[in-house]
Tab-separated table of N, CA and C in Angstrom:
chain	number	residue	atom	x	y	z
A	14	UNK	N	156.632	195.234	61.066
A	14	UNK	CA	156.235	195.066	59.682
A	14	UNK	C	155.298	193.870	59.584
A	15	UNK	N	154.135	193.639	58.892
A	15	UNK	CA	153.590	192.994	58.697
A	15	UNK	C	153.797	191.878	57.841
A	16	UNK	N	153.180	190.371	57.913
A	16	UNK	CA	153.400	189.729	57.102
A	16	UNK	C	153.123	189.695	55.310
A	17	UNK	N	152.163	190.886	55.191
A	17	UNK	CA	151.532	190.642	54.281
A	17	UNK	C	152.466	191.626	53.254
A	18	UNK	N	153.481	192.521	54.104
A	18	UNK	CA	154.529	193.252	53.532
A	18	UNK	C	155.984	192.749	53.417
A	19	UNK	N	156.043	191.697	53.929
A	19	UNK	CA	157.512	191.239	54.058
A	19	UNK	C	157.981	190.975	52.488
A	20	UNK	N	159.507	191.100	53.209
A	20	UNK	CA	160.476	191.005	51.703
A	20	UNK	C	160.748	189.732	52.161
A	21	UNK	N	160.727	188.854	50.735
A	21	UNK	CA	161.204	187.534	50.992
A	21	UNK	C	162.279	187.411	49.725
A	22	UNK	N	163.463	186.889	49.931
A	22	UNK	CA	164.048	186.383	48.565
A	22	UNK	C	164.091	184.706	48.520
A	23	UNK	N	163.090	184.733	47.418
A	23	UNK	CA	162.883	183.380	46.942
A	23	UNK	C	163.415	182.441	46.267
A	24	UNK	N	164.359	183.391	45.725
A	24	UNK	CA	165.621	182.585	45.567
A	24	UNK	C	166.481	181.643	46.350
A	25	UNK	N	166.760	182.717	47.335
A	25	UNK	CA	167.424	181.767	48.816
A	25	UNK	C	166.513	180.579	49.105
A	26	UNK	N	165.183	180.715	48.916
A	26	UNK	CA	164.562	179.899	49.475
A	26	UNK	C	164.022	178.565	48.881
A	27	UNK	N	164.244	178.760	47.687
A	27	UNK	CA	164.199	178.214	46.529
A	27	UNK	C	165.072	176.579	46.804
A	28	UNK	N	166.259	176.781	47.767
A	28	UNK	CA	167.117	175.906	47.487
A	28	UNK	C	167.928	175.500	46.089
A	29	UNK	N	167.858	176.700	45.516
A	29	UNK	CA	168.850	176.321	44.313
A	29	UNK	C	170.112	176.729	44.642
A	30	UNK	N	171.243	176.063	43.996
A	30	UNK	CA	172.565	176.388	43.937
A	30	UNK	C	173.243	176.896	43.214
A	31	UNK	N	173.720	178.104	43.296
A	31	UNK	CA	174.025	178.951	42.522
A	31	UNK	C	175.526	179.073	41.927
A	32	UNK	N	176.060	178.374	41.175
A	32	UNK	CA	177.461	177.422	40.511
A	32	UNK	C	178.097	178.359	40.049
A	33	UNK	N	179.539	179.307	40.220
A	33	UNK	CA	179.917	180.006	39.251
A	33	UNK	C	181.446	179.672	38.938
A	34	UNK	N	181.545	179.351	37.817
A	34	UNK	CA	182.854	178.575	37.152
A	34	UNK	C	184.185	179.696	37.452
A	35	UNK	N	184.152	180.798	37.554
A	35	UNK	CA	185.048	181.445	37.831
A	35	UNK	C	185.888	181.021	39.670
A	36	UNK	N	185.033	180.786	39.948
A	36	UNK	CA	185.353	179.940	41.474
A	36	UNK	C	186.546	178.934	41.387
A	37	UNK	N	186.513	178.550	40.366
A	37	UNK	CA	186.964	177.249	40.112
A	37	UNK	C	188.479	178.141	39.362
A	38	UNK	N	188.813	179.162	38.631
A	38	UNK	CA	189.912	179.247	38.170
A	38	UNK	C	190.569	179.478	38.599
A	39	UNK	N	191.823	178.897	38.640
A	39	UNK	CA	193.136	178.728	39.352
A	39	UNK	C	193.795	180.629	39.498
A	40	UNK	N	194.331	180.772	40.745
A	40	UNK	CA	194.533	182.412	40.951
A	40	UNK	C	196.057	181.658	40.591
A	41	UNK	N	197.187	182.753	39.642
A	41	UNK	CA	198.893	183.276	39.668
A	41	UNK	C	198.683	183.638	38.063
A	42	UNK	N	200.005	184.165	38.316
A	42	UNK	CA	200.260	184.765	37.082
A	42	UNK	C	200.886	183.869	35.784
A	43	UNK	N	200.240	183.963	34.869
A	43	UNK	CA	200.469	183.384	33.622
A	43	UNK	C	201.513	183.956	32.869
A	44	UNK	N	202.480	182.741	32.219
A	44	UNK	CA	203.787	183.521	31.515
A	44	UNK	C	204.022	182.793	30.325
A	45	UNK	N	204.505	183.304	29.148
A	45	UNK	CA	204.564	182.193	28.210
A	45	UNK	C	206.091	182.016	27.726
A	46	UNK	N	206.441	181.344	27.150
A	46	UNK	CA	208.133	181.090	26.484
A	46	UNK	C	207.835	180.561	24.960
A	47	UNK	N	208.338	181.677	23.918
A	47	UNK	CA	208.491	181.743	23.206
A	47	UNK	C	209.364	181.038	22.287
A	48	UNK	N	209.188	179.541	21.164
A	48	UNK	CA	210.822	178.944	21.137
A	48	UNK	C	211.369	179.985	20.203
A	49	UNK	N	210.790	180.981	19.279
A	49	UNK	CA	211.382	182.039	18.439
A	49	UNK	C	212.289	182.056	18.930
A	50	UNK	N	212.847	182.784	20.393
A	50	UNK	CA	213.526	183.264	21.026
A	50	UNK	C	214.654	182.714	21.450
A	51	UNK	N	214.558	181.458	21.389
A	51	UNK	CA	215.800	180.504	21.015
A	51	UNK	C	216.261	179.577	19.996
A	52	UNK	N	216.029	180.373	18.803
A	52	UNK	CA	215.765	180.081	17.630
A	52	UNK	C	217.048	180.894	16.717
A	53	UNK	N	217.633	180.343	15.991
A	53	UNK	CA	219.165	180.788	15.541
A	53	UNK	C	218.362	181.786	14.578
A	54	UNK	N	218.415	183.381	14.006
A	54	UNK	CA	217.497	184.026	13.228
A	54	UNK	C	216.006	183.807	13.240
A	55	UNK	N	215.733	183.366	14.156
A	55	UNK	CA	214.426	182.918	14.607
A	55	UNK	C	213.465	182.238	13.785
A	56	UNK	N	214.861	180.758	12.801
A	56	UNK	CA	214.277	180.124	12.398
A	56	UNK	C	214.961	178.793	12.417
A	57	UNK	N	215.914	178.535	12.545
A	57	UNK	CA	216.530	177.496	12.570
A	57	UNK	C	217.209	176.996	14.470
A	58	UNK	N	217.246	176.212	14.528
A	58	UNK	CA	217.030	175.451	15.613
A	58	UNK	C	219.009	174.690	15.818
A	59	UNK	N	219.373	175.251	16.322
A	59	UNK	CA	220.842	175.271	16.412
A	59	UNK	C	221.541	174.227	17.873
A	60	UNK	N	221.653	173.275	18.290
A	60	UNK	CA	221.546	172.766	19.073
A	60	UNK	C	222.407	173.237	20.071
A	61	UNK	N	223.952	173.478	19.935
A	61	UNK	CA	224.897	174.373	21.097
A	61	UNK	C	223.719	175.727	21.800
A	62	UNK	N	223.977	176.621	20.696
A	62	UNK	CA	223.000	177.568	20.951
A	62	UNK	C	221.778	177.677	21.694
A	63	UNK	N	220.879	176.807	21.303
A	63	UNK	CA	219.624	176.605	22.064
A	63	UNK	C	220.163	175.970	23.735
A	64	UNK	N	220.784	175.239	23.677
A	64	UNK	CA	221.235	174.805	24.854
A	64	UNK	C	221.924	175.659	25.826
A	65	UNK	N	222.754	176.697	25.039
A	65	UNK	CA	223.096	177.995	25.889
A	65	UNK	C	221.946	178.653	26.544
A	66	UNK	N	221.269	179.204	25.390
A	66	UNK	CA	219.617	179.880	25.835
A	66	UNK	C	218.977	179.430	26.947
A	67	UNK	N	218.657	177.775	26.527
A	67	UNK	CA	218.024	177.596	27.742
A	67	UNK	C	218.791	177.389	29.278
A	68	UNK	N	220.513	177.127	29.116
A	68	UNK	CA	220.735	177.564	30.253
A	68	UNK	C	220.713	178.804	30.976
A	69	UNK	N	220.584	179.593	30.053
A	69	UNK	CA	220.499	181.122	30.778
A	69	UNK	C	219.003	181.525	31.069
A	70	UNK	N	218.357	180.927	30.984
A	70	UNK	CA	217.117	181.067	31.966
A	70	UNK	C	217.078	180.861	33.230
A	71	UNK	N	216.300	182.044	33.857
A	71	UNK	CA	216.293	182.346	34.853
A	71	UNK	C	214.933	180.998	35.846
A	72	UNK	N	214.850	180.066	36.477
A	72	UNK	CA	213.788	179.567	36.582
A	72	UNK	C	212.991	180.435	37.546
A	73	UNK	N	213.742	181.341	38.864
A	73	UNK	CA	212.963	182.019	39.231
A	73	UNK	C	211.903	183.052	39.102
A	74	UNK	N	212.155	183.626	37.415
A	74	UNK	CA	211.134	183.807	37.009
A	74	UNK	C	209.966	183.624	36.494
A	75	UNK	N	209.810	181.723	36.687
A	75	UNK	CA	208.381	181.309	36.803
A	75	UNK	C	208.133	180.774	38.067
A	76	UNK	N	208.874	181.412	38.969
A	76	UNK	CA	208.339	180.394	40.583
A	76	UNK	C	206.930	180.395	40.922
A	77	UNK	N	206.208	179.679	40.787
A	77	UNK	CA	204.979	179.758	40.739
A	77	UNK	C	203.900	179.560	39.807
A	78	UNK	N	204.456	180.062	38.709
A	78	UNK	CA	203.329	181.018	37.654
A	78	UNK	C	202.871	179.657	36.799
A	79	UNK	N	201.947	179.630	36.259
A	79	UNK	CA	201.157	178.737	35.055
A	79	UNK	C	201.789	179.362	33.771
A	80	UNK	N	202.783	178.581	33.038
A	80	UNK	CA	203.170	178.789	31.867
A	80	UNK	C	202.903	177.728	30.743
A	81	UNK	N	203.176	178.609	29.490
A	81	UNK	CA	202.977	177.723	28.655
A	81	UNK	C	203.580	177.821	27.377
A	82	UNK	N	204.200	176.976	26.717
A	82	UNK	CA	205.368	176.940	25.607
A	82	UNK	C	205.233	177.166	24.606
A	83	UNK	N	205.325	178.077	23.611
A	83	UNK	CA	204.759	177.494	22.395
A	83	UNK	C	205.772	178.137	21.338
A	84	UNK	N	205.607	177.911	20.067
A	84	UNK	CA	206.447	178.276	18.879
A	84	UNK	C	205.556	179.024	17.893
A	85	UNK	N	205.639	180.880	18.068
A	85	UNK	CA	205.345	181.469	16.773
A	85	UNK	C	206.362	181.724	15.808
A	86	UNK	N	207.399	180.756	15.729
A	86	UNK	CA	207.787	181.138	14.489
A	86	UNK	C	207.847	180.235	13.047
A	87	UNK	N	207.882	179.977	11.953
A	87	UNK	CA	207.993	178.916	11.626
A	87	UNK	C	208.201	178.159	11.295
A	88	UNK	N	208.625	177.760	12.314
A	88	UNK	CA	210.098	176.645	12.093
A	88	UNK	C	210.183	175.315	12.768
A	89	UNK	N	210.539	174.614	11.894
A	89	UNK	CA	210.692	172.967	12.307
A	89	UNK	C	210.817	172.771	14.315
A	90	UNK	N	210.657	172.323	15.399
A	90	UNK	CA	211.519	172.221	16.288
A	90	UNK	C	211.348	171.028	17.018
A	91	UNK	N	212.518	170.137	16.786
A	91	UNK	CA	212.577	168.703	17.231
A	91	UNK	C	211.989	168.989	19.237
A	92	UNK	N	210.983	167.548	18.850
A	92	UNK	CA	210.640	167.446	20.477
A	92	UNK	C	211.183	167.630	21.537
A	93	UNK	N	212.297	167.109	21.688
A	93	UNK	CA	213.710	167.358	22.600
A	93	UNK	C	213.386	168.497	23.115
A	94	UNK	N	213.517	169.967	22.570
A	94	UNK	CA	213.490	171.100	22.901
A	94	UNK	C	212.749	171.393	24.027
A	95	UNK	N	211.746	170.666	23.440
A	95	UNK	CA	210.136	171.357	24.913
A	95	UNK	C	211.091	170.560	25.981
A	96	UNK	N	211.546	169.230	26.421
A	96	UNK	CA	211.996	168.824	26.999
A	96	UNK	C	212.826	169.440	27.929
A	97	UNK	N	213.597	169.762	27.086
A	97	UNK	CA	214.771	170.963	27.930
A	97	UNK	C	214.369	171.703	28.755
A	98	UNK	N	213.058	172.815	27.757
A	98	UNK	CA	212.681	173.955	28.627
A	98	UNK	C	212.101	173.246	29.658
A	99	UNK	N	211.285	172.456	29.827
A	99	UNK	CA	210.554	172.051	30.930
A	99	UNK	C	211.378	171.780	31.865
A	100	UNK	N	212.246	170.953	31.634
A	100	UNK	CA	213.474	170.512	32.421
A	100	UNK	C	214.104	171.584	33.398
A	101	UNK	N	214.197	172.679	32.608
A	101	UNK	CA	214.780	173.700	33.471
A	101	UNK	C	213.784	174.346	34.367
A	102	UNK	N	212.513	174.344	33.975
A	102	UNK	CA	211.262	175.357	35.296
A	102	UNK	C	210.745	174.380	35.534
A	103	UNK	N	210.540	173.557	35.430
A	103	UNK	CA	209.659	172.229	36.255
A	103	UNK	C	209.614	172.522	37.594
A	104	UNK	N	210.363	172.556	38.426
A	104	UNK	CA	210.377	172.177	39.414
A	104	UNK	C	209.999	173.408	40.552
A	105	UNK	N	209.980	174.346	39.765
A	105	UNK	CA	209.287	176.238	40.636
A	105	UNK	C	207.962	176.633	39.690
A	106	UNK	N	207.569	175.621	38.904
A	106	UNK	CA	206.294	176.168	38.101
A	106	UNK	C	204.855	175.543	38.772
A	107	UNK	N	203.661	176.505	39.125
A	107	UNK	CA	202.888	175.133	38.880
A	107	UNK	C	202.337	174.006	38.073
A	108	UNK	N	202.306	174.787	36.655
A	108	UNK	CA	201.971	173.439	35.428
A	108	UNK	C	202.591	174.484	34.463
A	109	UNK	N	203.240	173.679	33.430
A	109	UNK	CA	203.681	173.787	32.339
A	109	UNK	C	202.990	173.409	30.987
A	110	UNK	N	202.452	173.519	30.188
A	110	UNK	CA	201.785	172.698	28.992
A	110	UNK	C	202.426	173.632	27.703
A	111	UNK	N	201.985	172.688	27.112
A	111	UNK	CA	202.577	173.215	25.356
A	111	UNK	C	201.477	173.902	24.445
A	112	UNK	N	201.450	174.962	24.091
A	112	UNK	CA	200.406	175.616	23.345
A	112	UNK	C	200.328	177.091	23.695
A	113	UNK	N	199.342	177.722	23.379
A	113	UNK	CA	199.300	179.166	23.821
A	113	UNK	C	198.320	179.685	25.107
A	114	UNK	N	198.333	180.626	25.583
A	114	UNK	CA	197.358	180.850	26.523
A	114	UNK	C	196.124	180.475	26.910
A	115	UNK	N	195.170	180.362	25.193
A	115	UNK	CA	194.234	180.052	25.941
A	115	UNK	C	194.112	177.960	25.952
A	116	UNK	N	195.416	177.245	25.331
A	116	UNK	CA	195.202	175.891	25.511
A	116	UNK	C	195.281	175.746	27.011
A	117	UNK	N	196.412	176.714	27.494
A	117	UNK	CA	196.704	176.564	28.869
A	117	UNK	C	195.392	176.726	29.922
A	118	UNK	N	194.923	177.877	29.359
A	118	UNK	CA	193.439	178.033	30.179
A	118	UNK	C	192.261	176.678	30.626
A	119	UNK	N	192.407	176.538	29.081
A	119	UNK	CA	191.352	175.049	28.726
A	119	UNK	C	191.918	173.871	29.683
A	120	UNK	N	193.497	173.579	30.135
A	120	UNK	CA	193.944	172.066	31.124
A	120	UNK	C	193.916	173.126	32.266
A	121	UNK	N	193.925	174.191	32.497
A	121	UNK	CA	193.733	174.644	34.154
A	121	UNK	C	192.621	174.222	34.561
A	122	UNK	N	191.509	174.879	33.511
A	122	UNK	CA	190.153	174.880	34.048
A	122	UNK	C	189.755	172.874	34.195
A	123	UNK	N	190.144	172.471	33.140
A	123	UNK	CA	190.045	170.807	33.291
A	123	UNK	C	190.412	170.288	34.570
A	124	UNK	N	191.467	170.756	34.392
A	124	UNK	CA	191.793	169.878	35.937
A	124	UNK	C	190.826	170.608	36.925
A	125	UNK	N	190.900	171.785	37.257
A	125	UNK	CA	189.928	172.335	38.511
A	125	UNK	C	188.461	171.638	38.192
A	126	UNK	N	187.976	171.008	37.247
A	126	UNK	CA	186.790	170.585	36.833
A	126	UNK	C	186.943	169.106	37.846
A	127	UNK	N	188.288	168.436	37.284
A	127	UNK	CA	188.141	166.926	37.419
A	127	UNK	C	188.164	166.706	38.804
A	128	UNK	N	188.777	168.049	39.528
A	128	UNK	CA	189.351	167.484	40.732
A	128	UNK	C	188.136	168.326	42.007
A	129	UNK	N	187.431	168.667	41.373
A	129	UNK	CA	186.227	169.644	42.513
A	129	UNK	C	185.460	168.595	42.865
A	130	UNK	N	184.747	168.619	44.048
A	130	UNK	CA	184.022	167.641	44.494
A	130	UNK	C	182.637	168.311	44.302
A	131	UNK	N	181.864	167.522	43.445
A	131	UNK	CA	180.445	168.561	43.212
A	131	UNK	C	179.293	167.727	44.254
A	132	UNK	N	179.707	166.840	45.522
A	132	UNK	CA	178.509	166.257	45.815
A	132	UNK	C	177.958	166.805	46.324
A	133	UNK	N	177.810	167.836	47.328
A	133	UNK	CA	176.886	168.841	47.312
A	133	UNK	C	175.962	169.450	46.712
A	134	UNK	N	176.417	169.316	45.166
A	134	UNK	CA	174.855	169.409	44.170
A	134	UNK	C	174.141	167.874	43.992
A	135	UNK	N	174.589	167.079	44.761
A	135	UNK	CA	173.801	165.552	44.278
A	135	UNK	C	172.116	165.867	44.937
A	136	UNK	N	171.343	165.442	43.265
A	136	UNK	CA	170.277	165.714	44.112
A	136	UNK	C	169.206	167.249	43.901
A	137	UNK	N	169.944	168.170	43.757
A	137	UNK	CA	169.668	169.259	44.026
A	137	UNK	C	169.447	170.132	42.426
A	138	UNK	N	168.678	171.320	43.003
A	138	UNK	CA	168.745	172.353	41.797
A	138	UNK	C	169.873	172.855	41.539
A	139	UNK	N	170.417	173.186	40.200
A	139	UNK	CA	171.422	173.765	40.062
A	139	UNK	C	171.492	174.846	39.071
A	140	UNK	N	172.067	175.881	39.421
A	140	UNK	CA	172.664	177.528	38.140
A	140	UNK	C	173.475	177.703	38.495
A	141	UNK	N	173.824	177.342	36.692
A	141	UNK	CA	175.570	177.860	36.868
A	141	UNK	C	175.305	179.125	36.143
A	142	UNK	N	176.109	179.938	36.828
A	142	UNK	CA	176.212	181.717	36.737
A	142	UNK	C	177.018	181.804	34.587
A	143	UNK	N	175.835	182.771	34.337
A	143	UNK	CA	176.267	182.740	32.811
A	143	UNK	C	176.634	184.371	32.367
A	144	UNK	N	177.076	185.310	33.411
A	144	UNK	CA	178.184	186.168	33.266
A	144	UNK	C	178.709	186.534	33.715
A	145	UNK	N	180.226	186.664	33.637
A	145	UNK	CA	181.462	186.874	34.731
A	145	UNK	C	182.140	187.891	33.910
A	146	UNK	N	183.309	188.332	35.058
A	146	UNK	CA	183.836	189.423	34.530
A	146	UNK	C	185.160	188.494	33.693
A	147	UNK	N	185.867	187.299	34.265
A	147	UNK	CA	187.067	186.740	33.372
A	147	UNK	C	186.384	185.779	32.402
A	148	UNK	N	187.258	185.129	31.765
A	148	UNK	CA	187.280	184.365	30.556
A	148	UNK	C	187.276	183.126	30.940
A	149	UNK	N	186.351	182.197	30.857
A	149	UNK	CA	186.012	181.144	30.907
A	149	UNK	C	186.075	180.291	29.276
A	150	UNK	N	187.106	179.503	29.559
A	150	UNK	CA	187.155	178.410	28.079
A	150	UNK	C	185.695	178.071	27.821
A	151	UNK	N	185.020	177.811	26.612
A	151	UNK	CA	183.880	177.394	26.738
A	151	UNK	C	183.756	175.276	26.551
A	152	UNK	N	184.727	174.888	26.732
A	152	UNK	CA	185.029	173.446	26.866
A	152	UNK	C	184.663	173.419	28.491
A	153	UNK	N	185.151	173.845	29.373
A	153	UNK	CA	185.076	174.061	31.032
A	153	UNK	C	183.165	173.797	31.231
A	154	UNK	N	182.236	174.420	30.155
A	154	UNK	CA	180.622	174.399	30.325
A	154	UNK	C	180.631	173.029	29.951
A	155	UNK	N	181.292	172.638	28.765
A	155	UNK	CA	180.951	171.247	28.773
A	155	UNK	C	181.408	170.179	29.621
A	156	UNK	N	182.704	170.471	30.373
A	156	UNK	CA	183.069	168.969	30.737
A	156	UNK	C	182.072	169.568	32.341
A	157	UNK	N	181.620	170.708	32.627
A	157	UNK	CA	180.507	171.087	33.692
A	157	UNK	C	179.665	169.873	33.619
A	158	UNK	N	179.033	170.278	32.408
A	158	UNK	CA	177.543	169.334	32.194
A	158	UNK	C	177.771	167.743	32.069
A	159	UNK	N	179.186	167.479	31.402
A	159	UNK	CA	179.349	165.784	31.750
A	159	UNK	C	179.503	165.563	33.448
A	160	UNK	N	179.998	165.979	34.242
A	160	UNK	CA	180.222	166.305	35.577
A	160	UNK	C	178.932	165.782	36.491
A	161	UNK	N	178.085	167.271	35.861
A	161	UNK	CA	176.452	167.411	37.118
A	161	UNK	C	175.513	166.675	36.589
A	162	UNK	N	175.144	166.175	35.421
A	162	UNK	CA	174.391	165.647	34.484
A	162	UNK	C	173.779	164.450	35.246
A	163	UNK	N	174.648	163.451	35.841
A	163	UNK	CA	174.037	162.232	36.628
A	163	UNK	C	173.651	162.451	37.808
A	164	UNK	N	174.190	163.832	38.387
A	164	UNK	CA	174.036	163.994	39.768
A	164	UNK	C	172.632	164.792	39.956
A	165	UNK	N	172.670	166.028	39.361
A	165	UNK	CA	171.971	166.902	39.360
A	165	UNK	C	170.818	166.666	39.292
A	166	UNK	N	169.338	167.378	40.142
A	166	UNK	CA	167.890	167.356	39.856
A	166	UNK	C	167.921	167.861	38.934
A	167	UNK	N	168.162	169.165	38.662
A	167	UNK	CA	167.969	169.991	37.401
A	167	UNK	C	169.281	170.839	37.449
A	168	UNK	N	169.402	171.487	35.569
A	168	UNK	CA	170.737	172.336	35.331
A	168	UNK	C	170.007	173.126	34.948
A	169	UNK	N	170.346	174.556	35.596
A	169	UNK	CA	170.035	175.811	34.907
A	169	UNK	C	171.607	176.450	34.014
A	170	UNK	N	171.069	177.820	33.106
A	170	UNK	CA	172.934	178.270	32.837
A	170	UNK	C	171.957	179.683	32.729
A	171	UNK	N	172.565	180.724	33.488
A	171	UNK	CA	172.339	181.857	33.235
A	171	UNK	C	172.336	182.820	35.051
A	172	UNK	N	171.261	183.414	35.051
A	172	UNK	CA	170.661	184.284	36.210
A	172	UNK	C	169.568	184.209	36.863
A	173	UNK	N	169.230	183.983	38.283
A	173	UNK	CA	168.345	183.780	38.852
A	173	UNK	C	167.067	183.855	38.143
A	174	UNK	N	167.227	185.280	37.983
A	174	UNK	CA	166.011	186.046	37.340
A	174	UNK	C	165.568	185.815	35.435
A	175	UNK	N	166.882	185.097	35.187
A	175	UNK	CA	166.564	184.817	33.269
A	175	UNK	C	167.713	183.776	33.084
A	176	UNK	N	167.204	182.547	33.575
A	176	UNK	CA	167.681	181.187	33.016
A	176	UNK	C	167.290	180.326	31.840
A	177	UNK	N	168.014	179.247	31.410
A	177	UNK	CA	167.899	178.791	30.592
A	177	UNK	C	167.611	177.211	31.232
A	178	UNK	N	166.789	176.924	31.260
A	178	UNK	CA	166.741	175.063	31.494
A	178	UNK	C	167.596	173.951	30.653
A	179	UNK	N	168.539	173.552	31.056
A	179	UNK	CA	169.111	173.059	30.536
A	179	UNK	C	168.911	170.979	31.049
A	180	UNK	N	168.372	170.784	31.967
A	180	UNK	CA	168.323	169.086	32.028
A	180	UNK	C	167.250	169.002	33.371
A	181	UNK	N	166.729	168.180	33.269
A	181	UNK	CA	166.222	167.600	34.361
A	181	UNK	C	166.119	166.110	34.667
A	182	UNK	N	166.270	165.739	36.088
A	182	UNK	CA	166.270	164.227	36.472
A	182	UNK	C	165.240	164.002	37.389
């Protein structure tokens, strides 16, 4: 084949780095605990009772999993409570937080943010990939850009082929 026919991808060659935040989200299964559910008529907050409840939890059914606590019902529930539950899966969970799925999403992705080592983009071009098939918090783009912002030559957000310029140094 001739030179004047060659396939080149210029992208590769480009030296840009091609960033995709889904990389970064934590893989297990997500579970949530409901305090309704230990909730006397699933509104009042009964202290024997609740304390039964939460002893009859099973912890092996979060061995592992990213859960997260929260109260749809609505009803008063002294702090103590979260205490308990935590108390009892702490120790077979990987993180526990208080809120609903997607708060939980938002401190997974944080931490995988705080704790990635981006020096490999020091310096360099950068695109971060702007469609995936999962759900990305959109807080995760921002604490991105506080992140690469000092490091980075340049931030792209999108696709090789139809980016958005987002900074240059």
């Amino acid at each position: 084949m001739s030179e004047e026919f060659e396939i080149r991808n210029k992208v590769a060659e480009s030296g840009l780095i091609n960033f995709d935040l889904t990389d970064l989200v934590p893989k297990g299964v997500r579970k949530g605990i409901d305090l309704k559910d230990f909730l006397y008529m699933e509104m009042i907050l009964k202290e024997k009772d609740f304390r039964e409840k939460v002893a009859a939890i099973n912890p092996e059914e979060y061995k592992g999993a990213y859960v997260y606590v929260y109260n749809s019902a609505d009803a008063i529930v002294p702090l103590w409570a979260y205490f308990l539950i935590t108390a009892k899966i702490t120790d077979v969970t990987k993180k526990i937080v208080f809120g609903d799925k997607e708060d939980l999403e938002v401190i997974l992705m944080h931490n995988a943010i705080q704790s990635y080592d981006f020096d490999e983009m020091r310096g360099k071009r950068v695109l971060v990939k702007g469609c995936s098939d999962k759900e990305i918090p959109e807080n995760a783009y921002i604490e991105l850009v506080e992140q690469l912002q000092p490091i980075v030559k340049s931030l792209m957000f999108g696709e090789a082929c139809s980016n958005v310029p987002i900074l240059k140094n």
